[in-house]
Short mmCIF file of C-alpha atoms and ligand atoms in Angstrom, two decimals:
data_model
loop_
_atom_site.label_atom_id
_atom_site.label_comp_id
_atom_site.label_asym_id
_atom_site.label_seq_id
_atom_site.Cartn_x
_atom_site.Cartn_y
_atom_site.Cartn_z
CA MET V 1 -19.98 27.40 -17.58
CA GLN V 2 -17.80 28.33 -20.49
CA GLN V 3 -15.40 31.29 -20.27
CA ILE V 4 -14.74 33.17 -23.51
CA THR V 5 -12.32 36.04 -23.96
CA SER V 6 -12.27 36.72 -27.69
CA ALA V 7 -14.85 38.76 -29.61
CA HIS V 8 -14.67 36.33 -32.51
CA ASP V 9 -15.38 33.30 -30.30
CA ILE V 10 -18.36 34.84 -28.52
CA GLN V 11 -19.91 35.83 -31.85
CA ARG V 12 -19.44 32.32 -33.21
CA VAL V 13 -21.04 30.69 -30.14
CA VAL V 14 -23.92 33.17 -30.05
CA LEU V 15 -24.71 32.83 -33.76
CA ALA V 16 -24.87 29.04 -33.39
CA ALA V 17 -27.23 29.38 -30.40
CA ARG V 18 -29.46 31.80 -32.29
CA ARG V 19 -29.67 29.43 -35.26
CA GLU V 20 -31.03 26.83 -32.81
CA GLY V 21 -33.71 29.31 -31.75
CA LYS V 22 -32.29 29.84 -28.24
CA ARG V 23 -33.29 32.96 -26.32
CA ILE V 24 -30.19 34.78 -25.17
CA GLY V 25 -29.96 36.91 -22.04
CA VAL V 26 -26.98 39.13 -21.26
CA VAL V 27 -25.90 40.66 -17.96
CA PRO V 28 -23.16 43.28 -18.47
CA THR V 29 -20.99 43.88 -15.38
CA MET V 30 -17.60 45.20 -14.35
CA GLY V 31 -17.02 42.18 -12.09
CA TYR V 32 -16.21 41.94 -8.38
CA LEU V 33 -19.63 40.35 -8.29
CA HIS V 34 -22.07 40.54 -5.40
CA ASP V 35 -25.66 39.47 -4.91
CA GLY V 36 -26.93 42.49 -6.86
CA HIS V 37 -25.18 41.13 -9.95
CA ALA V 38 -26.26 37.58 -9.12
CA SER V 39 -29.90 38.69 -8.92
CA LEU V 40 -29.68 39.95 -12.52
CA MET V 41 -28.17 36.62 -13.58
CA ARG V 42 -30.97 34.71 -11.83
CA ALA V 43 -33.57 36.89 -13.59
CA ALA V 44 -31.86 36.14 -16.91
CA ARG V 45 -31.76 32.42 -16.05
CA ALA V 46 -35.52 32.45 -15.45
CA ALA V 47 -36.30 34.22 -18.73
CA CYS V 48 -33.75 32.91 -21.25
CA ASP V 49 -32.18 29.69 -22.57
CA ILE V 50 -28.59 30.94 -22.64
CA VAL V 51 -27.30 33.38 -20.02
CA ILE V 52 -24.17 35.35 -20.81
CA ALA V 53 -22.56 37.42 -18.07
CA THR V 54 -19.91 39.85 -19.21
CA ILE V 55 -17.09 41.12 -17.02
CA PHE V 56 -15.22 44.10 -18.38
CA VAL V 57 -13.90 47.07 -16.42
CA ASN V 58 -14.58 49.54 -19.20
CA PRO V 59 -11.86 52.21 -19.34
CA LEU V 60 -14.07 54.47 -21.50
CA GLN V 61 -16.54 55.08 -18.68
CA PHE V 62 -13.91 56.26 -16.17
CA ALA V 63 -12.49 59.78 -16.18
CA PRO V 64 -8.70 60.02 -15.72
CA SER V 65 -9.22 61.11 -12.08
CA GLU V 66 -11.44 58.12 -11.25
CA ASP V 67 -10.77 54.65 -9.87
CA PHE V 68 -10.20 52.60 -13.07
CA THR V 69 -6.80 51.18 -12.05
CA ARG V 70 -7.80 50.40 -8.46
CA TYR V 71 -11.30 49.10 -9.33
CA PRO V 72 -11.54 45.77 -7.44
CA ARG V 73 -11.07 42.57 -9.43
CA ASP V 74 -11.39 38.89 -8.41
CA ILE V 75 -12.06 36.70 -11.41
CA GLU V 76 -11.94 33.36 -9.55
CA ARG V 77 -14.63 34.41 -7.11
CA ASP V 78 -16.63 35.98 -9.97
CA ARG V 79 -16.55 32.69 -11.90
CA GLN V 80 -18.01 30.88 -8.91
CA ILE V 81 -20.80 33.43 -8.36
CA ALA V 82 -21.72 33.54 -12.05
CA GLU V 83 -21.81 29.75 -12.28
CA GLU V 84 -23.95 29.42 -9.14
CA ALA V 85 -26.36 32.04 -10.50
CA GLY V 86 -26.88 29.90 -13.60
CA CYS V 87 -24.73 31.58 -16.25
CA ASN V 88 -23.78 29.46 -19.24
CA ILE V 89 -21.11 31.76 -20.61
CA LEU V 90 -18.78 34.21 -18.90
CA PHE V 91 -17.44 36.69 -21.43
CA THR V 92 -14.26 38.33 -20.12
CA PRO V 93 -12.72 40.31 -22.97
CA THR V 94 -9.49 42.28 -22.67
CA SER V 95 -9.37 45.99 -23.50
CA GLU V 96 -7.55 45.14 -26.74
CA GLU V 97 -10.37 42.80 -27.70
CA MET V 98 -13.07 45.42 -27.05
CA TYR V 99 -11.14 48.43 -28.34
CA PRO V 100 -8.59 47.24 -30.88
CA GLU V 101 -5.84 49.57 -32.07
CA GLY V 102 -7.41 52.55 -33.83
CA PHE V 103 -10.87 52.23 -32.23
CA LYS V 104 -12.48 55.67 -32.53
CA THR V 105 -16.26 55.24 -32.37
CA THR V 106 -18.27 56.89 -29.62
CA ILE V 107 -21.98 56.44 -28.99
CA SER V 108 -23.57 59.47 -27.36
CA VAL V 109 -27.20 59.19 -26.30
CA GLY V 110 -27.93 62.79 -25.20
CA GLY V 111 -31.20 63.62 -23.39
CA VAL V 112 -31.38 61.54 -20.21
CA SER V 113 -27.56 61.31 -20.18
CA ALA V 114 -27.20 65.02 -19.49
CA PRO V 115 -28.32 65.72 -15.89
CA PHE V 116 -27.06 64.24 -12.57
CA GLU V 117 -24.30 61.72 -13.39
CA GLY V 118 -23.87 63.49 -16.72
CA ILE V 119 -22.87 66.68 -14.90
CA PHE V 120 -20.49 65.09 -12.39
CA ARG V 121 -19.10 62.45 -14.80
CA PRO V 122 -19.38 64.16 -18.21
CA THR V 123 -17.78 61.36 -20.25
CA HIS V 124 -19.29 58.46 -18.30
CA PHE V 125 -22.45 57.71 -20.28
CA ASN V 126 -20.68 57.94 -23.65
CA GLY V 127 -18.41 55.20 -22.33
CA VAL V 128 -21.37 53.18 -21.10
CA ALA V 129 -23.36 53.58 -24.33
CA THR V 130 -20.32 52.65 -26.44
CA VAL V 131 -19.48 49.51 -24.48
CA VAL V 132 -23.13 48.41 -24.21
CA THR V 133 -23.57 48.80 -27.97
CA LYS V 134 -20.49 46.71 -28.65
CA LEU V 135 -21.51 44.07 -26.07
CA PHE V 136 -24.97 43.85 -27.63
CA ILE V 137 -23.47 43.39 -31.09
CA LEU V 138 -21.13 40.68 -29.78
CA THR V 139 -23.73 38.80 -27.71
CA GLN V 140 -26.91 39.38 -29.79
CA PRO V 141 -29.23 39.21 -26.76
CA ASP V 142 -33.02 38.99 -26.79
CA LYS V 143 -33.02 40.47 -23.29
CA ALA V 144 -30.46 42.50 -21.36
CA PHE V 145 -30.60 42.80 -17.58
CA PHE V 146 -29.61 45.97 -15.72
CA GLY V 147 -29.99 47.02 -12.08
CA GLN V 148 -32.20 49.83 -10.81
CA LYS V 149 -29.20 50.68 -8.59
CA ASP V 150 -27.94 52.62 -11.64
CA TYR V 151 -31.31 54.11 -12.53
CA GLN V 152 -30.07 56.81 -14.90
CA GLN V 153 -27.93 54.21 -16.68
CA CYS V 154 -31.06 52.10 -17.24
CA LEU V 155 -32.82 55.07 -18.82
CA VAL V 156 -29.79 55.78 -21.01
CA VAL V 157 -29.61 52.17 -22.20
CA LYS V 158 -33.37 52.06 -22.85
CA LYS V 159 -33.09 55.24 -24.94
CA LEU V 160 -30.07 53.87 -26.82
CA VAL V 161 -31.99 50.71 -27.70
CA ARG V 162 -35.07 52.65 -28.78
CA ASP V 163 -33.20 55.27 -30.83
CA LEU V 164 -31.08 52.71 -32.69
CA ALA V 165 -33.92 50.15 -33.00
CA MET V 166 -31.82 47.44 -31.38
CA PRO V 167 -33.88 44.23 -31.11
CA VAL V 168 -33.20 43.91 -27.37
CA GLU V 169 -35.57 44.13 -24.42
CA VAL V 170 -33.98 46.01 -21.54
CA VAL V 171 -35.11 44.58 -18.19
CA MET V 172 -34.60 46.68 -15.05
CA CYS V 173 -34.20 44.55 -11.90
CA PRO V 174 -34.67 45.79 -8.30
CA THR V 175 -31.76 47.07 -6.21
CA GLN V 176 -30.36 44.47 -3.82
CA ARG V 177 -29.47 45.86 -0.39
CA GLU V 178 -27.50 44.80 2.64
CA SER V 179 -29.63 44.13 5.74
CA ASP V 180 -29.13 47.73 6.95
CA GLY V 181 -30.34 49.14 3.62
CA LEU V 182 -27.03 50.04 1.97
CA ALA V 183 -27.28 49.26 -1.74
CA MET V 184 -24.82 46.52 -2.69
CA SER V 185 -21.96 47.86 -4.76
CA SER V 186 -18.47 46.71 -5.72
CA ARG V 187 -17.29 50.10 -4.48
CA ASN V 188 -18.54 49.46 -0.90
CA MET V 189 -15.25 47.63 -0.30
CA TYR V 190 -13.44 51.00 -0.38
CA LEU V 191 -15.30 52.07 2.81
CA SER V 192 -13.64 51.81 6.23
CA ALA V 193 -15.82 50.26 8.97
CA GLU V 194 -16.68 53.71 10.27
CA GLU V 195 -17.52 55.04 6.77
CA ARG V 196 -19.54 51.90 6.09
CA SER V 197 -21.84 52.68 9.03
CA ARG V 198 -22.27 56.30 7.90
CA ALA V 199 -23.05 55.13 4.34
CA THR V 200 -26.48 53.86 5.44
CA ILE V 201 -27.57 57.51 5.49
CA LEU V 202 -28.15 57.41 1.70
CA TYR V 203 -30.99 54.91 1.98
CA ALA V 204 -32.30 56.61 5.14
CA ALA V 205 -32.52 59.90 3.24
CA LEU V 206 -34.32 58.26 0.32
CA GLN V 207 -36.81 56.61 2.65
CA ALA V 208 -37.46 59.86 4.53
CA ALA V 209 -38.15 61.69 1.27
CA GLN V 210 -40.37 58.86 0.05
CA GLN V 211 -42.35 59.11 3.29
CA PHE V 212 -42.61 62.89 2.83
CA ILE V 213 -44.05 62.41 -0.68
CA MET V 214 -46.50 59.77 0.56
CA GLN V 215 -47.80 62.35 3.03
CA GLY V 216 -48.87 64.41 0.01
CA ASN V 217 -45.89 66.74 -0.51
CA ARG V 218 -45.08 67.14 -4.20
CA THR V 219 -43.08 70.38 -4.31
CA ARG V 220 -39.66 69.46 -5.67
CA LEU V 221 -37.54 71.79 -3.55
CA SER V 222 -39.22 70.68 -0.34
CA ILE V 223 -38.63 67.01 -1.23
CA GLU V 224 -34.99 67.75 -2.05
CA ALA V 225 -34.64 69.61 1.27
CA VAL V 226 -35.66 66.44 3.12
CA LEU V 227 -33.02 64.43 1.23
CA ARG V 228 -30.35 67.02 1.99
CA ASP V 229 -31.23 67.44 5.66
CA VAL V 230 -31.01 63.74 6.34
CA LEU V 231 -27.79 63.30 4.35
CA LEU V 232 -26.12 66.21 6.15
CA SER V 233 -26.96 64.71 9.55
CA VAL V 234 -23.73 62.68 9.31
CA HIS V 235 -20.27 64.26 9.28
CA ASP V 236 -17.80 64.21 6.39
CA ILE V 237 -20.29 63.76 3.56
CA THR V 238 -20.14 65.65 0.25
CA ILE V 239 -23.34 65.69 -1.76
CA ASP V 240 -22.98 65.72 -5.56
CA TYR V 241 -26.74 65.77 -5.99
CA ALA V 242 -29.83 64.94 -3.95
CA ALA V 243 -32.73 65.34 -6.34
CA ALA V 244 -36.29 64.47 -7.20
CA ALA V 245 -37.05 64.03 -10.89
CA ASP V 246 -39.64 62.66 -13.28
CA SER V 247 -39.09 58.90 -13.34
CA GLU V 248 -39.38 58.67 -17.15
CA ASP V 249 -37.37 61.59 -18.51
CA LEU V 250 -35.56 62.97 -15.43
CA SER V 251 -37.09 66.43 -15.90
CA GLN V 252 -37.37 68.51 -12.73
CA PRO V 253 -40.70 70.35 -12.47
CA ASP V 254 -41.27 72.73 -9.55
CA GLU V 255 -44.33 70.71 -8.61
CA PHE V 256 -44.94 67.04 -9.43
CA ALA V 257 -48.41 66.21 -10.81
CA PRO V 258 -50.53 63.78 -8.74
CA GLN V 259 -49.99 60.79 -11.06
CA GLN V 260 -46.40 61.65 -12.06
CA GLY V 261 -43.79 58.98 -11.21
CA ILE V 262 -40.95 60.43 -9.13
CA VAL V 263 -37.42 59.09 -8.83
CA LEU V 264 -35.31 60.21 -5.90
CA LEU V 265 -31.64 60.25 -6.85
CA VAL V 266 -28.66 60.66 -4.56
CA ALA V 267 -24.90 60.76 -5.18
CA ALA V 268 -22.58 61.54 -2.30
CA ARG V 269 -19.02 60.99 -1.20
CA ILE V 270 -18.40 59.44 2.19
CA GLY V 271 -14.72 60.04 2.80
CA SER V 272 -13.25 59.50 -0.65
CA THR V 273 -15.80 56.91 -1.81
CA ARG V 274 -18.54 58.06 -4.15
CA LEU V 275 -21.85 56.24 -3.66
CA ILE V 276 -25.11 56.47 -5.59
CA ASP V 277 -28.59 55.25 -4.76
CA ASN V 278 -32.20 55.94 -5.76
CA LEU V 279 -35.80 55.14 -4.98
CA LEU V 280 -38.87 55.15 -7.21
CA VAL V 281 -42.07 56.65 -5.82
CA ARG V 282 -45.07 55.84 -7.93
P1 LIG I 1 -21.43 47.20 -12.33
O1 LIG I 1 -20.61 45.96 -12.22
O2 LIG I 1 -21.36 48.08 -11.14
O3 LIG I 1 -21.22 47.93 -13.64
O4 LIG I 1 -22.94 46.71 -12.37
C1 LIG I 1 -23.37 45.80 -13.34
C2 LIG I 1 -24.87 45.70 -13.31
O5 LIG I 1 -25.29 45.28 -12.02
C3 LIG I 1 -25.57 47.06 -13.57
O6 LIG I 1 -26.71 46.84 -14.36
C4 LIG I 1 -25.90 47.51 -12.18
O7 LIG I 1 -27.01 48.39 -12.13
C5 LIG I 1 -26.25 46.19 -11.51
N1 LIG I 1 -26.14 46.32 -10.06
C6 LIG I 1 -25.10 46.82 -9.35
N2 LIG I 1 -25.38 46.85 -8.03
C7 LIG I 1 -26.63 46.34 -7.92
C8 LIG I 1 -27.52 46.11 -6.81
N3 LIG I 1 -27.17 46.41 -5.56
N4 LIG I 1 -28.74 45.60 -7.06
C9 LIG I 1 -29.13 45.29 -8.34
N5 LIG I 1 -28.34 45.49 -9.42
C10 LIG I 1 -27.12 46.01 -9.22
#
């Protein structure tokens, strides 16, 4: 596996690969890799000739109050995981490389960016859309692999690609979970042992609401009440949102139609750690 840090070098390598007709897959990450990330890399390995994983803790997608400076980093371990998952290239640019002096461009997707994360992290998706656009330009992928773990992010990236006619297929891969159901996340390392055991309540709430829908309940507020009730059964939890929405456009009808796909979305703080999770009910 080759590690590349400069924008110029990655473009040179990628253009050469494209000239040879290679199919390129990219997996954008912020590093501190776990099996969720590795599953995306394995999916890319199975579908593409060249797999590029990117590791970049993107300052643009963190608000000043958030955890940018303390976001966990371990590049040696990341190299090992990426290599084992079949990556050919690890692209690890610096901030200066991604956002050179005078960088002023912002990509703003609108629409699906607005609710949920868009309310609690108003600048987040502009940062995501801007970095994803630049990473796509640098890596020229045929396919880009994202995790369902960040469901709204997947919808934002799909919309970005459609609106700007980027020749990239966005592939959404299933959420990888720990054995007790907690969605894998680099941020789980912030949790104390006691918080870690309470954190399983997110998936429990999603499963309870899924069950409730399967029993034929399609009134949004009653579904959201199930989510809330389960979440609030543990102490010291702050809910940012616990919502049911249309799985395509995130709209929130009072009543879901019989064939309408529903996504259950949860964001909550356990102690000072903010966790998100979701479940699709189709
Ligand atoms: P991050 O490093 O948190 O920005 O995540 C990079 C990519 O990995 C995103 O597409 C995430 O949705 C995806 N990802 C993160 N956690 C998981 C997980 N538990 N299962 C599957 N994909 C994940």
